[in-house]
Amino acid sequence: MPIRQLSETMINQIAAGEVIERPASVVKELVENALDAGAGRVEIVTAGGGLNLVRVTDDGSGIPEPELALAIARHCTSKLTEDINDIRSLGFRGEALPSIGSVSRLSIRSRTAAGDSAAEIGIEGGRVLPVRPAAANRGTTVEVRDLFFATPARLKFMKGERAESSATSDVVKRIAIAFPAVRFTLAGSDRSTLELPATDDGAEGSLRRIAQVMGADFPDNSIAINAMREGVHLTGHVSIPSFTRANALQQYAYVNGRPVRDKLIAGAIRGAYADVLPRDRHAVTVLFLSLDPAIVDVNVHPAKADVRFRDPGLVRGLIVGAIRQALADSGIRAATTGAAGMMAAFRPGAASYGGSANGHRSYDAAYRASGTSSFDAARSPQRPLDMGFEGAGFEHRGLRENDQAAFDAGPLASADARAGQGEAAETLLGAVLGAARAQVHENYIVAQTRDSLVIVDQHAAHERLVYEALKNALHSRPVPSQMLLLPEIIDLPEEDAERLAMHSETLARFGLGIERFGPGAVAVRETPSMLGETNVQQLVRDLADEIADNDTVETLKERLDKIAATMACHGSVRSGRLLKAEEMNALLRQMEATPGSGTCNHGRPTYIELKLADIERLFGRR
Ligand code: ADP
Ligand code: MG
């Protein structure tokens, strides 16, 4: 067959194959267009999971009637001028509308502020319909019906109405976070409906929008990020270590306002939390990067979801550094959600964290039903305290005699603690973790602040402190290394060898002595002593990969941190050791002074705090 030019429709359908994967991609493109047009309101309606209908209405600038035909012509855009390196809009390829129009029945109705009437154009499976007058307010409505009717093969890949609706809802949420001052509504089938009222563009408005999307409990369980490095600005909110998810879907990232899914950013988030989260848990994050458009390439992928940074190491370092710093600054705050869970568990009728409001009500009702003077939990119709106490093996009516005796004899330091209740103890009450009062079950320090009771897991806390100390030692001076008897020669692609050589100074600081060994090879003469017998070949290859991907040597740092963690675990106070009052107080003070000590190395809380007010509520005193 001779070479010939593809038809316009064929070209557009090929483009559609890349740009329009599913109904959610249509929604994404149309919403981006509305935002680029400066809309303050974006209304989205779908039917049949978006396959039957997607309609997006905005109150933006509108399209002048003479330009309607261009809007659906390939490579026609009002957004890109002469400079591909200076992209400030969400769209720039002039590809979305013609692509969608080649595989569906699309119509655009639009009216500009200047125009005194609206006009409409249509395109069906690539066939353009004539422009005709229409009635509409200022702004644009784009309607897409029968998506993929012209490419039935694509239709077969759709996952069903529910899955498509929820993908659409995700797309809208993702983009809405970046535009807090815009009102978004999404109406469709079943559970995918959304209503996000406009907030404002400032930091507060942004957090309000984030809460609308991520849930009202996120602001309370997150820390603000605000950092700048070499002209790259990072802002946003990240969850405290005790607020996690089983997957990384709740990690939103934006580059100059554009939602992106970026491996580098995801990796940086993982790295930042590596210390405080177990492997299978994921932080909840919203991060906004803003930087000169000239140093980031958004023209990487047809769906514009990928980006390339000119200096990936800088971006990774900024994210890891800023999140770690923020976590460190707020370390001691990290444990309060644990207490919320515990209160909820004690509370009758409140099976989950979220149920606290209900829990209160039923508790109050039970309390009133049983009379106020002699409350008898066992006889009360609802036995309000059953859940938690039974589960914990408590008796309903007071402590058993044995327990009482055991408690009095004091596993502990209670005498010491009482002795220390003088003036010094009085000031300790004002400290975050308060004054130590007792040690119970040979592992839990019970402390008291002015308005709360604090329970510290002494083993977990100590492990964390030792770990932080080891890490500090590790990062503040060159890491001790051991000479290899024979240097290990590693053959690598030349680019990798070159990259490793370029980082040899940093690597040396971490105890890895590496140098060029002719073309396509490096020689390793020293390894970090902490690593012991290690697979040098594998380590060096991993490092080369990482430098290629991210331009950093995090891998080595992370490995050393992990070893520090293991050593810390072995070197810490095992539970079971009795502590004197001064020792307990010293531990508490050290925790307060150590960033990150709110969680142990495995991400569990090292202490929980019960507010006096909550305790009183449990006892029906409030
Ligand atoms: P791109 O967004 O990359 O420019 P599109 O195919 O998505 O390409 O849109 C083509 C052009 O149509 C845009 O550049 C813009 O001028 C116009 N347009 C599309 N949607 C709207 C809208 N909702 N409001 C105003 N103009 C629009
Ligand atoms: Mg567009």
Coordinates of C-alpha atoms and ligand atoms in Angstrom, one line a residue, residues 29 32-33 36 79 91 96 304, ligand 2:
E29 CA -10.5 18.5 29.7
E32 CA -9.7 22.7 32.5
N33 CA -11.1 24.7 29.6
D36 CA -8.7 28.6 31.7
K79 CA -3.5 29.8 25.0
G91 CA -4.6 23.6 28.2
A96 CA -9.1 18.2 23.4
K304 CA -0.8 16.6 30.8
Ligands
MG2 MG -8.3 22.4 26.7

